[in-house]
CSV table of C-alpha atoms in Angstrom, one decimal:
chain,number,residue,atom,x,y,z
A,16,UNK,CA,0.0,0.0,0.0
A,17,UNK,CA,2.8,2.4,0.8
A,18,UNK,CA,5.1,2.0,-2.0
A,19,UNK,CA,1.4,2.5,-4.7
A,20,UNK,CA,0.7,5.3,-2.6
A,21,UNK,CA,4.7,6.5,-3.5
A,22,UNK,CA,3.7,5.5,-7.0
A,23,UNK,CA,0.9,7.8,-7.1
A,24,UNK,CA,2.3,10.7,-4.8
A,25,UNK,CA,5.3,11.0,-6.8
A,26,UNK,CA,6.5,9.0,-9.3
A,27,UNK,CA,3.5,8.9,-11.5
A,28,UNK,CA,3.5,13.4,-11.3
A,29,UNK,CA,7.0,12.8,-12.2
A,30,UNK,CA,6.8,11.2,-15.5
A,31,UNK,CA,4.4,13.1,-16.3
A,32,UNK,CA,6.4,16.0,-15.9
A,33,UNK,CA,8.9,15.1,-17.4
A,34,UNK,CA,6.8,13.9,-20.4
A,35,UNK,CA,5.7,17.3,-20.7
A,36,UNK,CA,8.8,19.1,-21.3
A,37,UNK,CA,9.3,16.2,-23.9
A,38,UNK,CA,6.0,17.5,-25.9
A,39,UNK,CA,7.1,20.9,-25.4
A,40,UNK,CA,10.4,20.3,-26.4
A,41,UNK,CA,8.9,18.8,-29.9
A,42,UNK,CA,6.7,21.2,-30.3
A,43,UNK,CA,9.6,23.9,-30.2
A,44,UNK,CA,11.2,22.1,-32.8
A,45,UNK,CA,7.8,21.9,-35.2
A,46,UNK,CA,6.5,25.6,-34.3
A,47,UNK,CA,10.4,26.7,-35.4
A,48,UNK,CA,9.7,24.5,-38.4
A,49,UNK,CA,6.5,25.2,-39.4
A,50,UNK,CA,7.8,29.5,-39.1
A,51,UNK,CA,10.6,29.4,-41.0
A,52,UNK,CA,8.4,27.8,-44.1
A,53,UNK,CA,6.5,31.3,-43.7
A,54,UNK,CA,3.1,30.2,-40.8
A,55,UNK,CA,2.5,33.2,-38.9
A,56,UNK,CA,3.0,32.2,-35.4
A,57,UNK,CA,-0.7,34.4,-34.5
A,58,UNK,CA,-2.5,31.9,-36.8
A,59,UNK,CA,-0.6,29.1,-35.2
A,60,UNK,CA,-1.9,30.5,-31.7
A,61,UNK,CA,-5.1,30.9,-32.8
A,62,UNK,CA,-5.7,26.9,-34.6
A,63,UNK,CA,-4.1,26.1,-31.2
A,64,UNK,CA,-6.3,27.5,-29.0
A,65,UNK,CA,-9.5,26.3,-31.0
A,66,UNK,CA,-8.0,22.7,-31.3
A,67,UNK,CA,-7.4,23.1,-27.4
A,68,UNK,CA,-11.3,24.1,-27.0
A,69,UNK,CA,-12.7,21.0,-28.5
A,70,UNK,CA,-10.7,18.2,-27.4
A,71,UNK,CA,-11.3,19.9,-23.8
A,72,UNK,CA,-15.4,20.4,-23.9
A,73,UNK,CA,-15.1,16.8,-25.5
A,74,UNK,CA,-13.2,15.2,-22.7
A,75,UNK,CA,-15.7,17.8,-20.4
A,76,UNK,CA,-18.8,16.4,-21.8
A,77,UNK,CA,-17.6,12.2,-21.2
A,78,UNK,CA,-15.9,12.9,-17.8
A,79,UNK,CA,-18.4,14.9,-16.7
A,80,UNK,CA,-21.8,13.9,-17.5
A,81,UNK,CA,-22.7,12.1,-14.3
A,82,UNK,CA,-20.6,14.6,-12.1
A,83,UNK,CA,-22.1,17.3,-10.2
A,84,UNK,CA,-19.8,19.9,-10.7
A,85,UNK,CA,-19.8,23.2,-7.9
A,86,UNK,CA,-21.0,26.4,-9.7
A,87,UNK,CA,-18.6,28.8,-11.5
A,88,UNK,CA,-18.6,32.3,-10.0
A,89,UNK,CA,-16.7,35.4,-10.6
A,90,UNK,CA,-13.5,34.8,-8.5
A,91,UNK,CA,-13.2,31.7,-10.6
A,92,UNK,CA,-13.6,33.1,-14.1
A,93,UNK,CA,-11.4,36.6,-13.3
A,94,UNK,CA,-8.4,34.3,-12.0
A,95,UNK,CA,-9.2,32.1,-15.5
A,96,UNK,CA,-9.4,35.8,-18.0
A,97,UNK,CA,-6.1,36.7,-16.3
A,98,UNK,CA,-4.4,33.4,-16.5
A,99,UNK,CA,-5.4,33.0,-20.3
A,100,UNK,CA,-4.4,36.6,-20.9
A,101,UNK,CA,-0.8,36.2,-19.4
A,102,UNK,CA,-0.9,32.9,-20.9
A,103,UNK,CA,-1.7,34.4,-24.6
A,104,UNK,CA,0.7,37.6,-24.6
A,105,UNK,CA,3.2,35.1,-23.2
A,106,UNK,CA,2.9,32.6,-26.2
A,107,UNK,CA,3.2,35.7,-28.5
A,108,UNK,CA,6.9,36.9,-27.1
A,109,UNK,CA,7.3,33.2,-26.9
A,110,UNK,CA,6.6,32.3,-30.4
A,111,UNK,CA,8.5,35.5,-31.8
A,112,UNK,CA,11.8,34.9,-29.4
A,113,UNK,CA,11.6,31.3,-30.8
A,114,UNK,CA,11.5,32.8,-34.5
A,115,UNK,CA,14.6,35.1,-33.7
A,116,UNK,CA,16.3,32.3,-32.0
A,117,UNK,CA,16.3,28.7,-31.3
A,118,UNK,CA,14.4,26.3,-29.5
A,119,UNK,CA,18.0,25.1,-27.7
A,120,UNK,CA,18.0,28.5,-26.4
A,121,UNK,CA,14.1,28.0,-25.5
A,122,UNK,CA,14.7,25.1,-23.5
A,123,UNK,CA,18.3,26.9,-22.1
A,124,UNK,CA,16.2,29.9,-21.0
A,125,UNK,CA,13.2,28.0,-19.1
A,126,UNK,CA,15.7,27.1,-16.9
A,127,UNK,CA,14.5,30.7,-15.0
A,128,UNK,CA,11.1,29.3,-14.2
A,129,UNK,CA,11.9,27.3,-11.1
A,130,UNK,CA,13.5,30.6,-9.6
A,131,UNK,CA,10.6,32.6,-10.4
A,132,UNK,CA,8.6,30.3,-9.3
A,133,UNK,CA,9.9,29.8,-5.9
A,134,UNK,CA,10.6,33.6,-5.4
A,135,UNK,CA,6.9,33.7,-6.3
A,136,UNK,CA,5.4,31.3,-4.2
A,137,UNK,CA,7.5,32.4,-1.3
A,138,UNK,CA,6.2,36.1,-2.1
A,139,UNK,CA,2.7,34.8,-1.9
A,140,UNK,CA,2.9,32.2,0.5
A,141,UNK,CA,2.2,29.4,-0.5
A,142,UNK,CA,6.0,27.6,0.3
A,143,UNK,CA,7.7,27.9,3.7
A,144,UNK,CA,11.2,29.0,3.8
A,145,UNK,CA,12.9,27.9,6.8
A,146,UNK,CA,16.7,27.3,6.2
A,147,UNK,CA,16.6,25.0,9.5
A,148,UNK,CA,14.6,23.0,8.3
A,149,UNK,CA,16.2,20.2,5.8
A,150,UNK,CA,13.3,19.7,3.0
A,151,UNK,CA,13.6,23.8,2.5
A,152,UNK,CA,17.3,23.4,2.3
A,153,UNK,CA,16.9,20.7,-0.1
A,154,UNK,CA,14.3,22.5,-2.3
A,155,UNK,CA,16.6,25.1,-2.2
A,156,UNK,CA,20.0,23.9,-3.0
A,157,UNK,CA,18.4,21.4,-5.8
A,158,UNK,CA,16.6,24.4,-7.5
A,159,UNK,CA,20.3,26.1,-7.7
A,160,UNK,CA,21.6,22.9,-8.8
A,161,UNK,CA,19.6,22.1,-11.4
A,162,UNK,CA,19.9,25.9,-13.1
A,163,UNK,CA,23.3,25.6,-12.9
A,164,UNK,CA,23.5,21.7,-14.4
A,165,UNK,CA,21.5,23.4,-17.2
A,166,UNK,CA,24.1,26.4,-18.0
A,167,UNK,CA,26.6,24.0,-17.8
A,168,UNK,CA,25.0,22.6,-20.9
A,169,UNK,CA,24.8,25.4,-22.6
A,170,UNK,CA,27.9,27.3,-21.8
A,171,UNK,CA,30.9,24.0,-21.6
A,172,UNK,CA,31.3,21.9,-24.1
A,173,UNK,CA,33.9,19.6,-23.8
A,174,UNK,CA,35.2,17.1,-25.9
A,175,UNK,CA,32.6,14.6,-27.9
A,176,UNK,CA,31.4,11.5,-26.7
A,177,UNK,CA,29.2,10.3,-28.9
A,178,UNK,CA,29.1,11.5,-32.4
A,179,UNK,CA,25.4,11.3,-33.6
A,180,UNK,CA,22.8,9.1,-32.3
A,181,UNK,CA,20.3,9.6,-35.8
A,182,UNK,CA,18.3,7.0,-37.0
A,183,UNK,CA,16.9,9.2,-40.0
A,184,UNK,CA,17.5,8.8,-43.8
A,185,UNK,CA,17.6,11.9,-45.7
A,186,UNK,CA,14.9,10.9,-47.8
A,187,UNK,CA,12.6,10.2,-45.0
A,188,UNK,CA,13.0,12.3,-42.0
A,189,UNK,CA,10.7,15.0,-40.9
A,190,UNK,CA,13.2,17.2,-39.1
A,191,UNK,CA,16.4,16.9,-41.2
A,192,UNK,CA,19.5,18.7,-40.5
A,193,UNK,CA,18.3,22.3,-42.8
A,194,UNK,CA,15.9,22.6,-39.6
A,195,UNK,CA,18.9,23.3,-37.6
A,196,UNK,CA,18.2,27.2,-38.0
A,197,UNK,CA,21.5,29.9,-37.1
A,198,UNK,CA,20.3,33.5,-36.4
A,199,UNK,CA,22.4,36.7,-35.7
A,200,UNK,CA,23.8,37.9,-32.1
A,201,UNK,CA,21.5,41.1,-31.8
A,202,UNK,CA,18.5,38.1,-33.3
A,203,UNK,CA,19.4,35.7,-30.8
A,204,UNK,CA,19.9,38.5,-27.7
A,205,UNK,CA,16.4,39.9,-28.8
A,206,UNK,CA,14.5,37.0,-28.9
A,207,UNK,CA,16.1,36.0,-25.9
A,208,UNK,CA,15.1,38.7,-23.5
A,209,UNK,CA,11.7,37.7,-24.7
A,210,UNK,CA,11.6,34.4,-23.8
A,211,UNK,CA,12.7,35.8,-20.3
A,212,UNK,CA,9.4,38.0,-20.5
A,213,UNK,CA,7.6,34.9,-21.3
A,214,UNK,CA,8.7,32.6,-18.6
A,215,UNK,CA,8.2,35.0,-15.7
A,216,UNK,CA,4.5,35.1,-17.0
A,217,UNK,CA,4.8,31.3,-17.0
A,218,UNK,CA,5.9,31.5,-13.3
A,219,UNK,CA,3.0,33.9,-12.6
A,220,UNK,CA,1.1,31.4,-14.3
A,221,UNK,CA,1.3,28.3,-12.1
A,222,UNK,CA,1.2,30.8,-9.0
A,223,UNK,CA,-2.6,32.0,-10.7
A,224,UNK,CA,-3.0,28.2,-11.9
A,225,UNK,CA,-3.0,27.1,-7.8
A,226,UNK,CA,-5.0,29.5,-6.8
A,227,UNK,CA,-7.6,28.2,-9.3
A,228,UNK,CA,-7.5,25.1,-8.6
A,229,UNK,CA,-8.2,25.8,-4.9
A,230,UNK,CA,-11.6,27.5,-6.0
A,231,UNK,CA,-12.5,24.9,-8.2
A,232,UNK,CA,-10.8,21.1,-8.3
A,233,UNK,CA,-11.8,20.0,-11.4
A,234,UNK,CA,-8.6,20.1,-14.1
A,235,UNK,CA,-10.6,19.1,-16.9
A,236,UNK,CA,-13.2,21.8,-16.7
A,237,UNK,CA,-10.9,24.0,-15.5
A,238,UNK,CA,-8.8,23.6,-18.6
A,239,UNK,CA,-11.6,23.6,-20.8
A,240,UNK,CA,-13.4,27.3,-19.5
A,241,UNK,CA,-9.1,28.3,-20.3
A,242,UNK,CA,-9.1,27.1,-23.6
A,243,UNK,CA,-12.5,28.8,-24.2
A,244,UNK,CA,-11.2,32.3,-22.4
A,245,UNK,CA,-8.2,31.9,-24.4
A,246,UNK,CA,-9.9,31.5,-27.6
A,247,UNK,CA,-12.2,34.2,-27.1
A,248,UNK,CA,-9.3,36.7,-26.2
A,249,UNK,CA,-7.0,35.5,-29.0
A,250,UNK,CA,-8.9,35.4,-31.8
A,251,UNK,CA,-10.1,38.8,-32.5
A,252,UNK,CA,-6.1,40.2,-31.6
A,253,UNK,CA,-4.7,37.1,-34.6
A,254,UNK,CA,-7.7,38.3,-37.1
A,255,UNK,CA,-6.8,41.9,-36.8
A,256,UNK,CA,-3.0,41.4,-37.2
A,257,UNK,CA,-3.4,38.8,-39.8
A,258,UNK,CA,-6.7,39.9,-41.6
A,259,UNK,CA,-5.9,38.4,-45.1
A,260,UNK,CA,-7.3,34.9,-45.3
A,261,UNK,CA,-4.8,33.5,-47.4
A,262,UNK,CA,-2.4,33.5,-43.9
A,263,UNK,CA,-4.7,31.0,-42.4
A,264,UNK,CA,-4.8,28.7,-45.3
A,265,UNK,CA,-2.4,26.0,-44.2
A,266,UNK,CA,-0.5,25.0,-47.3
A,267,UNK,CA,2.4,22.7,-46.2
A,268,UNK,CA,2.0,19.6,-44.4
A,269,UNK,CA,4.4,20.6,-42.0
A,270,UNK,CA,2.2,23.2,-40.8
A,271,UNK,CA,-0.7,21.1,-40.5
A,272,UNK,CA,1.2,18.5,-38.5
A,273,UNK,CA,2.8,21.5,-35.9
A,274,UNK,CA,-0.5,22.9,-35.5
A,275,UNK,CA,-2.1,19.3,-34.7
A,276,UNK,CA,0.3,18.3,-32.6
A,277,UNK,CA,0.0,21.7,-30.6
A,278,UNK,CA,-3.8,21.8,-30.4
A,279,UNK,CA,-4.1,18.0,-30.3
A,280,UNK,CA,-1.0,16.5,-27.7
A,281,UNK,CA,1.0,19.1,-27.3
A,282,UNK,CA,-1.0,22.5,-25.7
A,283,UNK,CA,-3.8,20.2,-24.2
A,284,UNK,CA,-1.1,17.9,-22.5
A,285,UNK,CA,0.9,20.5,-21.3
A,286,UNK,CA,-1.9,22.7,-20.3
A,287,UNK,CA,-3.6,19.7,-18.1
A,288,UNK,CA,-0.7,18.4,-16.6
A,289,UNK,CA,0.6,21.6,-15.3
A,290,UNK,CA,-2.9,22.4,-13.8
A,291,UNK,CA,-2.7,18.5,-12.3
A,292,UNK,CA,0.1,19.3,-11.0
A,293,UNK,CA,-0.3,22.2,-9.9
A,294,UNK,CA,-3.0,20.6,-7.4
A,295,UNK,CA,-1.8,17.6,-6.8
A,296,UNK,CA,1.9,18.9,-5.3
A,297,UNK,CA,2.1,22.7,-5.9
A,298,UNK,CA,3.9,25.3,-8.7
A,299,UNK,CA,7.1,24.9,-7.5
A,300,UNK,CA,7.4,21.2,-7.7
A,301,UNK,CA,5.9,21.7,-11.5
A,302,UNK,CA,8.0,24.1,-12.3
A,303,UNK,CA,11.2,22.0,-10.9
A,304,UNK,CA,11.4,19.9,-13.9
A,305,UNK,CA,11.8,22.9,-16.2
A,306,UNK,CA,15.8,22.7,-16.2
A,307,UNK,CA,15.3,18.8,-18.1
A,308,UNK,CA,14.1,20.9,-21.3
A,309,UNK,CA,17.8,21.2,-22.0
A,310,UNK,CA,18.9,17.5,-21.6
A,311,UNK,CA,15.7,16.6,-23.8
A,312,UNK,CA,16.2,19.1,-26.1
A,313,UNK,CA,19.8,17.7,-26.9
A,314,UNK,CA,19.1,13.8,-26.7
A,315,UNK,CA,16.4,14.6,-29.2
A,316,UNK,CA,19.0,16.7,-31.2
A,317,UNK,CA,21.4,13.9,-31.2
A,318,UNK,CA,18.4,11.6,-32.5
A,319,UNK,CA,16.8,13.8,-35.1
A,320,UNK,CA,19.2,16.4,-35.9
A,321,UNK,CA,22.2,14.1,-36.1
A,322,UNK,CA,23.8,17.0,-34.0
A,323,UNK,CA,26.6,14.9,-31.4
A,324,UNK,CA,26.5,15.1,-27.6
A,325,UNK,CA,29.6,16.3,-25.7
A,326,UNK,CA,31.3,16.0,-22.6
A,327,UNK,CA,29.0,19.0,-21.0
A,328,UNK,CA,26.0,18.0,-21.9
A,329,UNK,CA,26.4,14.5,-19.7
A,330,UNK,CA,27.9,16.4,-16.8
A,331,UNK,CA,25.0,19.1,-16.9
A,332,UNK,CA,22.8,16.1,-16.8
A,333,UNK,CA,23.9,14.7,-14.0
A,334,UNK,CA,24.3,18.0,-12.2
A,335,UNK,CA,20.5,18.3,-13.1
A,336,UNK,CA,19.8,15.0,-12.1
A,337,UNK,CA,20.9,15.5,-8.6
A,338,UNK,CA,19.4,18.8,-8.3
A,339,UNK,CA,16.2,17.6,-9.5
A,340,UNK,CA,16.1,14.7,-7.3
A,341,UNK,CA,17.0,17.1,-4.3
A,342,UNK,CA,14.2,19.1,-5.3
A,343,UNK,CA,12.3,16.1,-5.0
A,344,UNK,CA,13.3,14.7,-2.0
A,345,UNK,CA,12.6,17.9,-0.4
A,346,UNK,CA,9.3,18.1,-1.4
A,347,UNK,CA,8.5,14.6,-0.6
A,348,UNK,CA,9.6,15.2,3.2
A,349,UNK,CA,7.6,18.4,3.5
A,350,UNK,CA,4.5,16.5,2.6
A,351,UNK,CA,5.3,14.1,4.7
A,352,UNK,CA,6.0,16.4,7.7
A,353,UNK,CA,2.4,18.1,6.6
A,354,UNK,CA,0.5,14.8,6.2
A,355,UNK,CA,1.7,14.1,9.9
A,356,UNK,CA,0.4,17.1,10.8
A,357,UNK,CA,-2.9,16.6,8.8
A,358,UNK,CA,-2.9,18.6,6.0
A,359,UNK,CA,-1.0,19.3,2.8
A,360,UNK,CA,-1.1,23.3,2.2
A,361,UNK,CA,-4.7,22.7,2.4
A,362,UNK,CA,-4.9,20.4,0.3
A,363,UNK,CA,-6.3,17.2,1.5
A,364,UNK,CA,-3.8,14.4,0.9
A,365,UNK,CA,-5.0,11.9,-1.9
A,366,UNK,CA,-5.0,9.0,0.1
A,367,UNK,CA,-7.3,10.7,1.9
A,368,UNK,CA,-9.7,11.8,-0.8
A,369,UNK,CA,-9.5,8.6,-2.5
A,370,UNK,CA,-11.1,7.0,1.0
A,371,UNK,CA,-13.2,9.9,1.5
């Protein structure tokens, strides 16, 4: 009973954590794609956001037929409009820093997120910080660790270690190696600080995203009344700056697939495993697993690139690694302290609900 209740407390959130920075990762990869054959990235936001809407009232409508659901009020639908409009304008400077750069340095800069998130969370209270106590010294020293694991990455090379790991003919292959994309300094420094812009709204994000889910437990709804918002608020902004039709006509099949993916697997997963999460352990565990963008984002380089892995990308991964599981660890012995004490920041523990 104890090691399924482990399973379910914190093994299972963890692959899925991690398998969402894999979907983001590819995602990154197909949006850059998909750009440089000339898709605006506002009509790419927009197909997303719609795709988002239907798989979400779909899964709504079968989860929740038999359900009585609690009703929706104002405080729950402000927090959702301000969430999906940080959320939107975040994509935007996303989507454009990813077209002046590249999604290496996408995954490179996420690696802010956990320490906006914890500065965040610690601003509004919803982590302790108490350096005598070990799990907050362990949070702590784990999310340094696994930033710096990540730079490490990025900034030290090192000799090679393994020369290509590709699979891919060049007849065949989706992402071949002409989708390796090199931009200019001022590009790359412009599209950078943008991507910063965007992942501090991300951090605000999951701090909005747990106050949500405190009002109203339900992710699937939740995620669909987002999707909806989101629509709502993104599709008159993409019409205006992109009024001629012939920008929303999809006419490669690589734009057809990045926009699938995104509405289909890739937005939709990301968006309900984050708000899953989010209520299951809290932002800053969520946000912990941000720094493994950067060790996906070069194993899947290595694989469907060709591009080789160096020295610095397998001792960044193990700095990660060991940050990340600190992180973990920390976490896992606060919730334990918690559960002793009854309560998981007021969140009933899900052994508990599940008996309940």
């Amino acid at each position: 009973m104890a090691g399924r209740n482990e399973f379910k407390e914190l093994v299972l959130p963890s692959m899925a954590m991690v398998g969402v920075e894999c979907s983001t990762v590819v995602g990154n990869i197909l949006m850059k794609a998909a750009s440089s054959k000339g898709m605006s990235y506002f009509v790419f936001t927009a197909y997303g956001y719609i795709l988002g809407t239907i798989v979400f009232l779909s899964l709504a409508f079968l989860c929740n037929r038999k359900t009585a659901l609690p009703p929706l009020k104002f405080p729950l639908f402000s927090r959702i409009f301000i969430f999906q409009l940080l959320r939107f304008t975040g994509q935007l400077c996303f989507y454009k820093g990813l077209q002046l750069s590249s999604p290496t340095l996408a995954s490179a800069n996420s690696n802010l997120i956990p320490a906006f998130t914890f500065i965040l969370a610690v601003i509004f209270r919803m982590e302790k910080v108490a350096f005598k106590s070990s799990s907050t010294r362990a949070k702590f020293i784990g999310t340094i660790a696994s930033i710096f694991g990540a730079f490490v990455i990025i900034l030290y090379k090192g000799p090679k270690v393994i020369s290509s790991l590709t699979w891919t003919s060049s007849s065949s292959s989706l992402i071949q190696r002409p989708l390796v994309f090199m931009s200019s300094e001022s590009n790359c420094i412009i599209g950078g600080l943008l991507q910063v812009v965007t992942f501090l709204f991300v951090s605000f994000e999951f701090i909005i995203q747990s106050q949500i889910m405190k009002i109203y437990p339900e992710e699937i709804t939740v995620t669909f009344f987002g999707k909806l918002v989101g629509a709502i608020i993104s599709l008159p902004v993409c019409l205006l700056v992109e009024p001629n039709w012939s920008s929303w006509r999809l006419g490669s099949s690589l734009a057809v697939v990045s926009i699938l993916y995104s509405g289909l697997i890739g937005s939709s997963f990301y968006s309900f495993v984050h708000i899953w999460g989010i209520h299951l352990k809290g932002p800053v565990f969520v946000a912990s697993f941000k720094p493994t963008a950067v060790v996906i984002a070069a194993v899947m380089s290595a694989i469907f690139l060709g591009e080789a892995i160096f020295l610095g990308s397998v001792i960044g991964a193990l700095i990660l690694s060991a940050g990340l599981y600190c992180v973990l660890w920390g976490k896992a012995k606060e919730e334990q302290e918690m559960t002793d004490a009854g309560t998981i920041n007021g969140r009933v523990p899900l052994l508990q609900r599940q008996l309940s």
